[in-house]
Amino acid sequence: MGEVILIIANVLSFIGNSLFTLSAILKSKRKILLFQSSNHVLAIVAEFLTKAYSGMVQEGVSLIRNTIFLFVKTEKKIIKLIISLACMALAVTLGILFNIWFSEGVWYGYLPTVGGFIYSTFVILAFMLNINELRAEFILKIGLALNSICWGVYGYFVMLYPIMIFNAINFVLCIVSFVRIYITVKKIKEVENRTEIEEISE
């Protein structure tokens, strides 16, 4: 692989990951999807240049899903669930096939597919289960942490180091979130216990 191509791929990957990270501070769902979609486009090019085909597939399917959600405005959970499940099935199937066909079935080639499947599953669970925001966030962060590990390792092996760095940062932020959630839950339980004791005393 030429050094120039590798540098270009890493620059594109860095820009894309930066846009994806910036999307986290945006409030408009449309802008978030546009920023994330821009990342997927740049990632597809970067991963094509480095022959990281299984990762390219995951980015491609994510781009398709975001495009659908961008133009198909619906608040119905069932429709969103069907679209998400269809995209997840497509990502897993193509991810496995592309890794076998174009990358000789290397073990790390399956990591983006595994990570994407895990994260999509946890997103669907958080979306469909009737739980409070704190528990939903916890479920999402577990999925994101596992996904970050898979993509981080993959980034190292395909020499797209921004993927590795940004996913390492995501993993650390997930750990911070776990600690914050634990502290919040502990405080809530303390308040509930105190309230019960006061009610018994009265």
JSON list of C-alpha atoms in Angstrom, two decimals:
[
{"chain": "A", "resi": 1, "resn": "MET", "atom": "CA", "xyz": [0.00, 0.00, 0.00]},
{"chain": "A", "resi": 2, "resn": "GLY", "atom": "CA", "xyz": [1.39, 3.37, -1.02]},
{"chain": "A", "resi": 3, "resn": "GLU", "atom": "CA", "xyz": [2.26, 5.76, 1.79]},
{"chain": "A", "resi": 4, "resn": "VAL", "atom": "CA", "xyz": [0.44, 8.63, 0.04]},
{"chain": "A", "resi": 5, "resn": "ILE", "atom": "CA", "xyz": [-2.79, 6.60, -0.19]},
{"chain": "A", "resi": 6, "resn": "LEU", "atom": "CA", "xyz": [-2.48, 5.60, 3.46]},
{"chain": "A", "resi": 7, "resn": "ILE", "atom": "CA", "xyz": [-1.99, 9.22, 4.53]},
{"chain": "A", "resi": 8, "resn": "ILE", "atom": "CA", "xyz": [-4.99, 10.37, 2.46]},
{"chain": "A", "resi": 9, "resn": "ALA", "atom": "CA", "xyz": [-7.13, 7.58, 3.95]},
{"chain": "A", "resi": 10, "resn": "ASN", "atom": "CA", "xyz": [-6.12, 8.54, 7.51]},
{"chain": "A", "resi": 11, "resn": "VAL", "atom": "CA", "xyz": [-6.82, 12.24, 6.86]},
{"chain": "A", "resi": 12, "resn": "LEU", "atom": "CA", "xyz": [-10.29, 11.41, 5.51]},
{"chain": "A", "resi": 13, "resn": "SER", "atom": "CA", "xyz": [-10.88, 9.10, 8.46]},
{"chain": "A", "resi": 14, "resn": "PHE", "atom": "CA", "xyz": [-9.82, 11.82, 10.90]},
{"chain": "A", "resi": 15, "resn": "ILE", "atom": "CA", "xyz": [-12.15, 14.40, 9.32]},
{"chain": "A", "resi": 16, "resn": "GLY", "atom": "CA", "xyz": [-15.03, 11.92, 9.29]},
{"chain": "A", "resi": 17, "resn": "ASN", "atom": "CA", "xyz": [-14.55, 10.87, 12.90]},
{"chain": "A", "resi": 18, "resn": "SER", "atom": "CA", "xyz": [-14.29, 14.53, 13.93]},
{"chain": "A", "resi": 19, "resn": "LEU", "atom": "CA", "xyz": [-17.64, 15.27, 12.26]},
{"chain": "A", "resi": 20, "resn": "PHE", "atom": "CA", "xyz": [-19.20, 12.25, 13.96]},
{"chain": "A", "resi": 21, "resn": "THR", "atom": "CA", "xyz": [-17.89, 13.42, 17.34]},
{"chain": "A", "resi": 22, "resn": "LEU", "atom": "CA", "xyz": [-19.17, 16.97, 16.72]},
{"chain": "A", "resi": 23, "resn": "SER", "atom": "CA", "xyz": [-22.63, 15.55, 16.01]},
{"chain": "A", "resi": 24, "resn": "ALA", "atom": "CA", "xyz": [-22.86, 14.63, 19.69]},
{"chain": "A", "resi": 25, "resn": "ILE", "atom": "CA", "xyz": [-23.13, 18.31, 20.70]},
{"chain": "A", "resi": 26, "resn": "LEU", "atom": "CA", "xyz": [-25.82, 19.16, 18.13]},
{"chain": "A", "resi": 27, "resn": "LYS", "atom": "CA", "xyz": [-29.50, 19.32, 19.08]},
{"chain": "A", "resi": 28, "resn": "SER", "atom": "CA", "xyz": [-31.20, 19.16, 15.69]},
{"chain": "A", "resi": 29, "resn": "LYS", "atom": "CA", "xyz": [-31.82, 15.54, 14.66]},
{"chain": "A", "resi": 30, "resn": "ARG", "atom": "CA", "xyz": [-31.48, 16.56, 10.99]},
{"chain": "A", "resi": 31, "resn": "LYS", "atom": "CA", "xyz": [-28.07, 18.13, 11.57]},
{"chain": "A", "resi": 32, "resn": "ILE", "atom": "CA", "xyz": [-26.93, 15.14, 13.63]},
{"chain": "A", "resi": 33, "resn": "LEU", "atom": "CA", "xyz": [-27.87, 12.76, 10.81]},
{"chain": "A", "resi": 34, "resn": "LEU", "atom": "CA", "xyz": [-26.17, 15.01, 8.22]},
{"chain": "A", "resi": 35, "resn": "PHE", "atom": "CA", "xyz": [-22.93, 15.17, 10.22]},
{"chain": "A", "resi": 36, "resn": "GLN", "atom": "CA", "xyz": [-22.96, 11.43, 10.83]},
{"chain": "A", "resi": 37, "resn": "SER", "atom": "CA", "xyz": [-23.76, 10.74, 7.17]},
{"chain": "A", "resi": 38, "resn": "SER", "atom": "CA", "xyz": [-20.81, 12.92, 6.13]},
{"chain": "A", "resi": 39, "resn": "ASN", "atom": "CA", "xyz": [-18.62, 10.77, 8.36]},
{"chain": "A", "resi": 40, "resn": "HIS", "atom": "CA", "xyz": [-19.96, 7.60, 6.73]},
{"chain": "A", "resi": 41, "resn": "VAL", "atom": "CA", "xyz": [-19.18, 8.93, 3.22]},
{"chain": "A", "resi": 42, "resn": "LEU", "atom": "CA", "xyz": [-15.60, 9.86, 4.18]},
{"chain": "A", "resi": 43, "resn": "ALA", "atom": "CA", "xyz": [-15.18, 6.57, 6.04]},
{"chain": "A", "resi": 44, "resn": "ILE", "atom": "CA", "xyz": [-16.33, 4.59, 3.01]},
{"chain": "A", "resi": 45, "resn": "VAL", "atom": "CA", "xyz": [-13.67, 6.27, 0.85]},
{"chain": "A", "resi": 46, "resn": "ALA", "atom": "CA", "xyz": [-10.96, 5.84, 3.50]},
{"chain": "A", "resi": 47, "resn": "GLU", "atom": "CA", "xyz": [-11.78, 2.18, 4.05]},
{"chain": "A", "resi": 48, "resn": "PHE", "atom": "CA", "xyz": [-11.93, 1.51, 0.31]},
{"chain": "A", "resi": 49, "resn": "LEU", "atom": "CA", "xyz": [-8.44, 2.99, -0.07]},
{"chain": "A", "resi": 50, "resn": "THR", "atom": "CA", "xyz": [-7.10, 0.74, 2.70]},
{"chain": "A", "resi": 51, "resn": "LYS", "atom": "CA", "xyz": [-9.06, -2.31, 1.49]},
{"chain": "A", "resi": 52, "resn": "ALA", "atom": "CA", "xyz": [-10.99, -2.42, 4.78]},
{"chain": "A", "resi": 53, "resn": "TYR", "atom": "CA", "xyz": [-14.03, -3.80, 3.01]},
{"chain": "A", "resi": 54, "resn": "SER", "atom": "CA", "xyz": [-16.03, -5.18, 5.94]},
{"chain": "A", "resi": 55, "resn": "GLY", "atom": "CA", "xyz": [-15.82, -1.81, 7.70]},
{"chain": "A", "resi": 56, "resn": "MET", "atom": "CA", "xyz": [-16.79, -0.09, 4.45]},
{"chain": "A", "resi": 57, "resn": "VAL", "atom": "CA", "xyz": [-19.95, -2.20, 4.30]},
{"chain": "A", "resi": 58, "resn": "GLN", "atom": "CA", "xyz": [-20.98, -1.21, 7.83]},
{"chain": "A", "resi": 59, "resn": "GLU", "atom": "CA", "xyz": [-20.49, 2.46, 6.99]},
{"chain": "A", "resi": 60, "resn": "GLY", "atom": "CA", "xyz": [-22.46, 2.03, 3.77]},
{"chain": "A", "resi": 61, "resn": "VAL", "atom": "CA", "xyz": [-25.44, 0.44, 5.49]},
{"chain": "A", "resi": 62, "resn": "SER", "atom": "CA", "xyz": [-25.34, 3.10, 8.22]},
{"chain": "A", "resi": 63, "resn": "LEU", "atom": "CA", "xyz": [-25.44, 5.75, 5.48]},
{"chain": "A", "resi": 64, "resn": "ILE", "atom": "CA", "xyz": [-28.47, 4.06, 3.91]},
{"chain": "A", "resi": 65, "resn": "ARG", "atom": "CA", "xyz": [-30.23, 3.88, 7.29]},
{"chain": "A", "resi": 66, "resn": "ASN", "atom": "CA", "xyz": [-29.51, 7.54, 8.07]},
{"chain": "A", "resi": 67, "resn": "THR", "atom": "CA", "xyz": [-30.74, 8.59, 4.63]},
{"chain": "A", "resi": 68, "resn": "ILE", "atom": "CA", "xyz": [-33.99, 6.69, 5.16]},
{"chain": "A", "resi": 69, "resn": "PHE", "atom": "CA", "xyz": [-34.54, 8.26, 8.59]},
{"chain": "A", "resi": 70, "resn": "LEU", "atom": "CA", "xyz": [-33.66, 11.67, 7.14]},
{"chain": "A", "resi": 71, "resn": "PHE", "atom": "CA", "xyz": [-36.37, 11.56, 4.50]},
{"chain": "A", "resi": 72, "resn": "VAL", "atom": "CA", "xyz": [-38.90, 9.13, 5.96]},
{"chain": "A", "resi": 73, "resn": "LYS", "atom": "CA", "xyz": [-40.40, 11.14, 8.80]},
{"chain": "A", "resi": 74, "resn": "THR", "atom": "CA", "xyz": [-42.32, 8.81, 11.04]},
{"chain": "A", "resi": 75, "resn": "GLU", "atom": "CA", "xyz": [-42.92, 8.58, 14.76]},
{"chain": "A", "resi": 76, "resn": "LYS", "atom": "CA", "xyz": [-44.18, 5.01, 14.59]},
{"chain": "A", "resi": 77, "resn": "LYS", "atom": "CA", "xyz": [-41.93, 2.66, 16.51]},
{"chain": "A", "resi": 78, "resn": "ILE", "atom": "CA", "xyz": [-42.85, -0.40, 14.44]},
{"chain": "A", "resi": 79, "resn": "ILE", "atom": "CA", "xyz": [-41.74, 1.21, 11.15]},
{"chain": "A", "resi": 80, "resn": "LYS", "atom": "CA", "xyz": [-38.46, 2.39, 12.70]},
{"chain": "A", "resi": 81, "resn": "LEU", "atom": "CA", "xyz": [-37.92, -1.09, 14.17]},
{"chain": "A", "resi": 82, "resn": "ILE", "atom": "CA", "xyz": [-38.51, -2.79, 10.80]},
{"chain": "A", "resi": 83, "resn": "ILE", "atom": "CA", "xyz": [-36.08, -0.41, 9.05]},
{"chain": "A", "resi": 84, "resn": "SER", "atom": "CA", "xyz": [-33.45, -0.91, 11.78]},
{"chain": "A", "resi": 85, "resn": "LEU", "atom": "CA", "xyz": [-33.78, -4.72, 11.70]},
{"chain": "A", "resi": 86, "resn": "ALA", "atom": "CA", "xyz": [-33.59, -4.79, 7.89]},
{"chain": "A", "resi": 87, "resn": "CYS", "atom": "CA", "xyz": [-30.45, -2.63, 7.91]},
{"chain": "A", "resi": 88, "resn": "MET", "atom": "CA", "xyz": [-28.90, -4.75, 10.66]},
{"chain": "A", "resi": 89, "resn": "ALA", "atom": "CA", "xyz": [-29.54, -7.97, 8.71]},
{"chain": "A", "resi": 90, "resn": "LEU", "atom": "CA", "xyz": [-28.09, -6.38, 5.56]},
{"chain": "A", "resi": 91, "resn": "ALA", "atom": "CA", "xyz": [-24.99, -5.13, 7.43]},
{"chain": "A", "resi": 92, "resn": "VAL", "atom": "CA", "xyz": [-24.29, -8.53, 9.00]},
{"chain": "A", "resi": 93, "resn": "THR", "atom": "CA", "xyz": [-24.82, -10.49, 5.77]},
{"chain": "A", "resi": 94, "resn": "LEU", "atom": "CA", "xyz": [-22.75, -8.20, 3.55]},
{"chain": "A", "resi": 95, "resn": "GLY", "atom": "CA", "xyz": [-20.10, -7.70, 6.24]},
{"chain": "A", "resi": 96, "resn": "ILE", "atom": "CA", "xyz": [-19.46, -11.44, 6.45]},
{"chain": "A", "resi": 97, "resn": "LEU", "atom": "CA", "xyz": [-19.58, -11.98, 2.69]},
{"chain": "A", "resi": 98, "resn": "PHE", "atom": "CA", "xyz": [-17.29, -9.04, 1.85]},
{"chain": "A", "resi": 99, "resn": "ASN", "atom": "CA", "xyz": [-14.75, -10.17, 4.42]},
{"chain": "A", "resi": 100, "resn": "ILE", "atom": "CA", "xyz": [-14.74, -13.68, 2.93]},
{"chain": "A", "resi": 101, "resn": "TRP", "atom": "CA", "xyz": [-14.72, -12.55, -0.71]},
{"chain": "A", "resi": 102, "resn": "PHE", "atom": "CA", "xyz": [-12.28, -9.66, -0.58]},
{"chain": "A", "resi": 103, "resn": "SER", "atom": "CA", "xyz": [-10.23, -10.07, 2.62]},
{"chain": "A", "resi": 104, "resn": "GLU", "atom": "CA", "xyz": [-9.77, -13.86, 2.71]},
{"chain": "A", "resi": 105, "resn": "GLY", "atom": "CA", "xyz": [-11.83, -14.13, 5.90]},
{"chain": "A", "resi": 106, "resn": "VAL", "atom": "CA", "xyz": [-9.27, -12.48, 8.22]},
{"chain": "A", "resi": 107, "resn": "TRP", "atom": "CA", "xyz": [-10.47, -12.63, 11.82]},
{"chain": "A", "resi": 108, "resn": "TYR", "atom": "CA", "xyz": [-10.31, -8.90, 12.47]},
{"chain": "A", "resi": 109, "resn": "GLY", "atom": "CA", "xyz": [-12.43, -8.31, 9.37]},
{"chain": "A", "resi": 110, "resn": "TYR", "atom": "CA", "xyz": [-15.44, -9.57, 11.31]},
{"chain": "A", "resi": 111, "resn": "LEU", "atom": "CA", "xyz": [-14.99, -7.03, 14.11]},
{"chain": "A", "resi": 112, "resn": "PRO", "atom": "CA", "xyz": [-16.96, -4.15, 12.51]},
{"chain": "A", "resi": 113, "resn": "THR", "atom": "CA", "xyz": [-19.80, -6.56, 11.75]},
{"chain": "A", "resi": 114, "resn": "VAL", "atom": "CA", "xyz": [-19.83, -7.90, 15.32]},
{"chain": "A", "resi": 115, "resn": "GLY", "atom": "CA", "xyz": [-19.57, -4.39, 16.77]},
{"chain": "A", "resi": 116, "resn": "GLY", "atom": "CA", "xyz": [-22.34, -3.06, 14.54]},
{"chain": "A", "resi": 117, "resn": "PHE", "atom": "CA", "xyz": [-24.61, -6.00, 15.36]},
{"chain": "A", "resi": 118, "resn": "ILE", "atom": "CA", "xyz": [-24.07, -5.59, 19.11]},
{"chain": "A", "resi": 119, "resn": "TYR", "atom": "CA", "xyz": [-24.64, -1.84, 19.06]},
{"chain": "A", "resi": 120, "resn": "SER", "atom": "CA", "xyz": [-27.75, -2.09, 16.84]},
{"chain": "A", "resi": 121, "resn": "THR", "atom": "CA", "xyz": [-29.19, -4.74, 19.16]},
{"chain": "A", "resi": 122, "resn": "PHE", "atom": "CA", "xyz": [-28.65, -2.58, 22.24]},
{"chain": "A", "resi": 123, "resn": "VAL", "atom": "CA", "xyz": [-30.12, 0.48, 20.47]},
{"chain": "A", "resi": 124, "resn": "ILE", "atom": "CA", "xyz": [-33.24, -1.50, 19.56]},
{"chain": "A", "resi": 125, "resn": "LEU", "atom": "CA", "xyz": [-33.54, -2.80, 23.14]},
{"chain": "A", "resi": 126, "resn": "ALA", "atom": "CA", "xyz": [-33.24, 0.71, 24.61]},
{"chain": "A", "resi": 127, "resn": "PHE", "atom": "CA", "xyz": [-35.73, 2.01, 22.05]},
{"chain": "A", "resi": 128, "resn": "MET", "atom": "CA", "xyz": [-38.37, -0.70, 22.45]},
{"chain": "A", "resi": 129, "resn": "LEU", "atom": "CA", "xyz": [-38.23, -1.53, 26.17]},
{"chain": "A", "resi": 130, "resn": "ASN", "atom": "CA", "xyz": [-40.46, 0.45, 28.51]},
{"chain": "A", "resi": 131, "resn": "ILE", "atom": "CA", "xyz": [-37.69, 1.72, 30.79]},
{"chain": "A", "resi": 132, "resn": "ASN", "atom": "CA", "xyz": [-36.60, 5.06, 32.23]},
{"chain": "A", "resi": 133, "resn": "GLU", "atom": "CA", "xyz": [-34.01, 7.29, 30.57]},
{"chain": "A", "resi": 134, "resn": "LEU", "atom": "CA", "xyz": [-31.23, 6.28, 32.96]},
{"chain": "A", "resi": 135, "resn": "ARG", "atom": "CA", "xyz": [-31.60, 2.57, 32.20]},
{"chain": "A", "resi": 136, "resn": "ALA", "atom": "CA", "xyz": [-31.94, 3.28, 28.48]},
{"chain": "A", "resi": 137, "resn": "GLU", "atom": "CA", "xyz": [-28.71, 5.29, 28.58]},
{"chain": "A", "resi": 138, "resn": "PHE", "atom": "CA", "xyz": [-26.96, 2.47, 30.45]},
{"chain": "A", "resi": 139, "resn": "ILE", "atom": "CA", "xyz": [-28.03, -0.07, 27.81]},
{"chain": "A", "resi": 140, "resn": "LEU", "atom": "CA", "xyz": [-26.89, 2.24, 24.99]},
{"chain": "A", "resi": 141, "resn": "LYS", "atom": "CA", "xyz": [-23.52, 2.86, 26.64]},
{"chain": "A", "resi": 142, "resn": "ILE", "atom": "CA", "xyz": [-22.88, -0.88, 27.03]},
{"chain": "A", "resi": 143, "resn": "GLY", "atom": "CA", "xyz": [-23.54, -1.37, 23.33]},
{"chain": "A", "resi": 144, "resn": "LEU", "atom": "CA", "xyz": [-21.39, 1.63, 22.43]},
{"chain": "A", "resi": 145, "resn": "ALA", "atom": "CA", "xyz": [-18.50, 0.45, 24.64]},
{"chain": "A", "resi": 146, "resn": "LEU", "atom": "CA", "xyz": [-18.47, -3.02, 23.06]},
{"chain": "A", "resi": 147, "resn": "ASN", "atom": "CA", "xyz": [-18.77, -1.50, 19.58]},
{"chain": "A", "resi": 148, "resn": "SER", "atom": "CA", "xyz": [-15.87, 0.87, 20.34]},
{"chain": "A", "resi": 149, "resn": "ILE", "atom": "CA", "xyz": [-13.64, -2.05, 21.34]},
{"chain": "A", "resi": 150, "resn": "CYS", "atom": "CA", "xyz": [-14.40, -3.89, 18.09]},
{"chain": "A", "resi": 151, "resn": "TRP", "atom": "CA", "xyz": [-13.85, -0.86, 15.88]},
{"chain": "A", "resi": 152, "resn": "GLY", "atom": "CA", "xyz": [-10.78, 0.29, 17.81]},
{"chain": "A", "resi": 153, "resn": "VAL", "atom": "CA", "xyz": [-9.02, -3.03, 17.29]},
{"chain": "A", "resi": 154, "resn": "TYR", "atom": "CA", "xyz": [-10.13, -3.08, 13.65]},
{"chain": "A", "resi": 155, "resn": "GLY", "atom": "CA", "xyz": [-8.74, 0.43, 13.09]},
{"chain": "A", "resi": 156, "resn": "TYR", "atom": "CA", "xyz": [-5.35, -0.72, 14.33]},
{"chain": "A", "resi": 157, "resn": "PHE", "atom": "CA", "xyz": [-5.15, -3.70, 11.97]},
{"chain": "A", "resi": 158, "resn": "VAL", "atom": "CA", "xyz": [-6.31, -1.81, 8.86]},
{"chain": "A", "resi": 159, "resn": "MET", "atom": "CA", "xyz": [-3.96, 1.08, 9.76]},
{"chain": "A", "resi": 160, "resn": "LEU", "atom": "CA", "xyz": [-6.75, 3.67, 10.03]},
{"chain": "A", "resi": 161, "resn": "TYR", "atom": "CA", "xyz": [-5.52, 5.09, 13.30]},
{"chain": "A", "resi": 162, "resn": "PRO", "atom": "CA", "xyz": [-8.20, 7.81, 13.74]},
{"chain": "A", "resi": 163, "resn": "ILE", "atom": "CA", "xyz": [-10.72, 4.97, 14.05]},
{"chain": "A", "resi": 164, "resn": "MET", "atom": "CA", "xyz": [-8.63, 3.44, 16.83]},
{"chain": "A", "resi": 165, "resn": "ILE", "atom": "CA", "xyz": [-8.09, 6.78, 18.63]},
{"chain": "A", "resi": 166, "resn": "PHE", "atom": "CA", "xyz": [-11.67, 8.05, 18.46]},
{"chain": "A", "resi": 167, "resn": "ASN", "atom": "CA", "xyz": [-13.10, 4.70, 19.54]},
{"chain": "A", "resi": 168, "resn": "ALA", "atom": "CA", "xyz": [-10.65, 4.60, 22.47]},
{"chain": "A", "resi": 169, "resn": "ILE", "atom": "CA", "xyz": [-11.98, 8.03, 23.48]},
{"chain": "A", "resi": 170, "resn": "ASN", "atom": "CA", "xyz": [-15.57, 6.77, 23.10]},
{"chain": "A", "resi": 171, "resn": "PHE", "atom": "CA", "xyz": [-14.76, 3.80, 25.33]},
{"chain": "A", "resi": 172, "resn": "VAL", "atom": "CA", "xyz": [-13.31, 6.05, 28.05]},
{"chain": "A", "resi": 173, "resn": "LEU", "atom": "CA", "xyz": [-16.38, 8.31, 27.85]},
{"chain": "A", "resi": 174, "resn": "CYS", "atom": "CA", "xyz": [-18.60, 5.22, 28.25]},
{"chain": "A", "resi": 175, "resn": "ILE", "atom": "CA", "xyz": [-16.70, 4.28, 31.42]},
{"chain": "A", "resi": 176, "resn": "VAL", "atom": "CA", "xyz": [-17.22, 7.82, 32.73]},
{"chain": "A", "resi": 177, "resn": "SER", "atom": "CA", "xyz": [-20.94, 7.50, 31.94]},
{"chain": "A", "resi": 178, "resn": "PHE", "atom": "CA", "xyz": [-21.13, 4.17, 33.81]},
{"chain": "A", "resi": 179, "resn": "VAL", "atom": "CA", "xyz": [-19.62, 5.81, 36.89]},
{"chain": "A", "resi": 180, "resn": "ARG", "atom": "CA", "xyz": [-22.02, 8.77, 36.62]},
{"chain": "A", "resi": 181, "resn": "ILE", "atom": "CA", "xyz": [-25.03, 6.47, 36.22]},
{"chain": "A", "resi": 182, "resn": "TYR", "atom": "CA", "xyz": [-23.92, 4.37, 39.21]},
{"chain": "A", "resi": 183, "resn": "ILE", "atom": "CA", "xyz": [-23.59, 7.49, 41.39]},
{"chain": "A", "resi": 184, "resn": "THR", "atom": "CA", "xyz": [-26.98, 8.78, 40.24]},
{"chain": "A", "resi": 185, "resn": "VAL", "atom": "CA", "xyz": [-28.72, 5.46, 40.93]},
{"chain": "A", "resi": 186, "resn": "LYS", "atom": "CA", "xyz": [-27.07, 5.27, 44.37]},
{"chain": "A", "resi": 187, "resn": "LYS", "atom": "CA", "xyz": [-28.31, 8.77, 45.23]},
{"chain": "A", "resi": 188, "resn": "ILE", "atom": "CA", "xyz": [-31.82, 7.95, 44.06]},
{"chain": "A", "resi": 189, "resn": "LYS", "atom": "CA", "xyz": [-31.89, 4.83, 46.24]},
{"chain": "A", "resi": 190, "resn": "GLU", "atom": "CA", "xyz": [-30.64, 6.81, 49.24]},
{"chain": "A", "resi": 191, "resn": "VAL", "atom": "CA", "xyz": [-33.42, 9.36, 48.76]},
{"chain": "A", "resi": 192, "resn": "GLU", "atom": "CA", "xyz": [-36.01, 6.59, 48.41]},
{"chain": "A", "resi": 193, "resn": "ASN", "atom": "CA", "xyz": [-34.76, 4.83, 51.55]},
{"chain": "A", "resi": 194, "resn": "ARG", "atom": "CA", "xyz": [-34.79, 8.10, 53.48]},
{"chain": "A", "resi": 195, "resn": "THR", "atom": "CA", "xyz": [-38.35, 8.79, 52.35]},
{"chain": "A", "resi": 196, "resn": "GLU", "atom": "CA", "xyz": [-39.48, 5.31, 53.42]},
{"chain": "A", "resi": 197, "resn": "ILE", "atom": "CA", "xyz": [-37.91, 5.75, 56.86]},
{"chain": "A", "resi": 198, "resn": "GLU", "atom": "CA", "xyz": [-39.60, 9.15, 57.28]},
{"chain": "A", "resi": 199, "resn": "GLU", "atom": "CA", "xyz": [-42.97, 7.70, 56.27]},
{"chain": "A", "resi": 200, "resn": "ILE", "atom": "CA", "xyz": [-42.58, 4.84, 58.78]},
{"chain": "A", "resi": 201, "resn": "SER", "atom": "CA", "xyz": [-41.59, 7.31, 61.52]},
{"chain": "A", "resi": 202, "resn": "GLU", "atom": "CA", "xyz": [-44.71, 9.36, 60.89]}
]
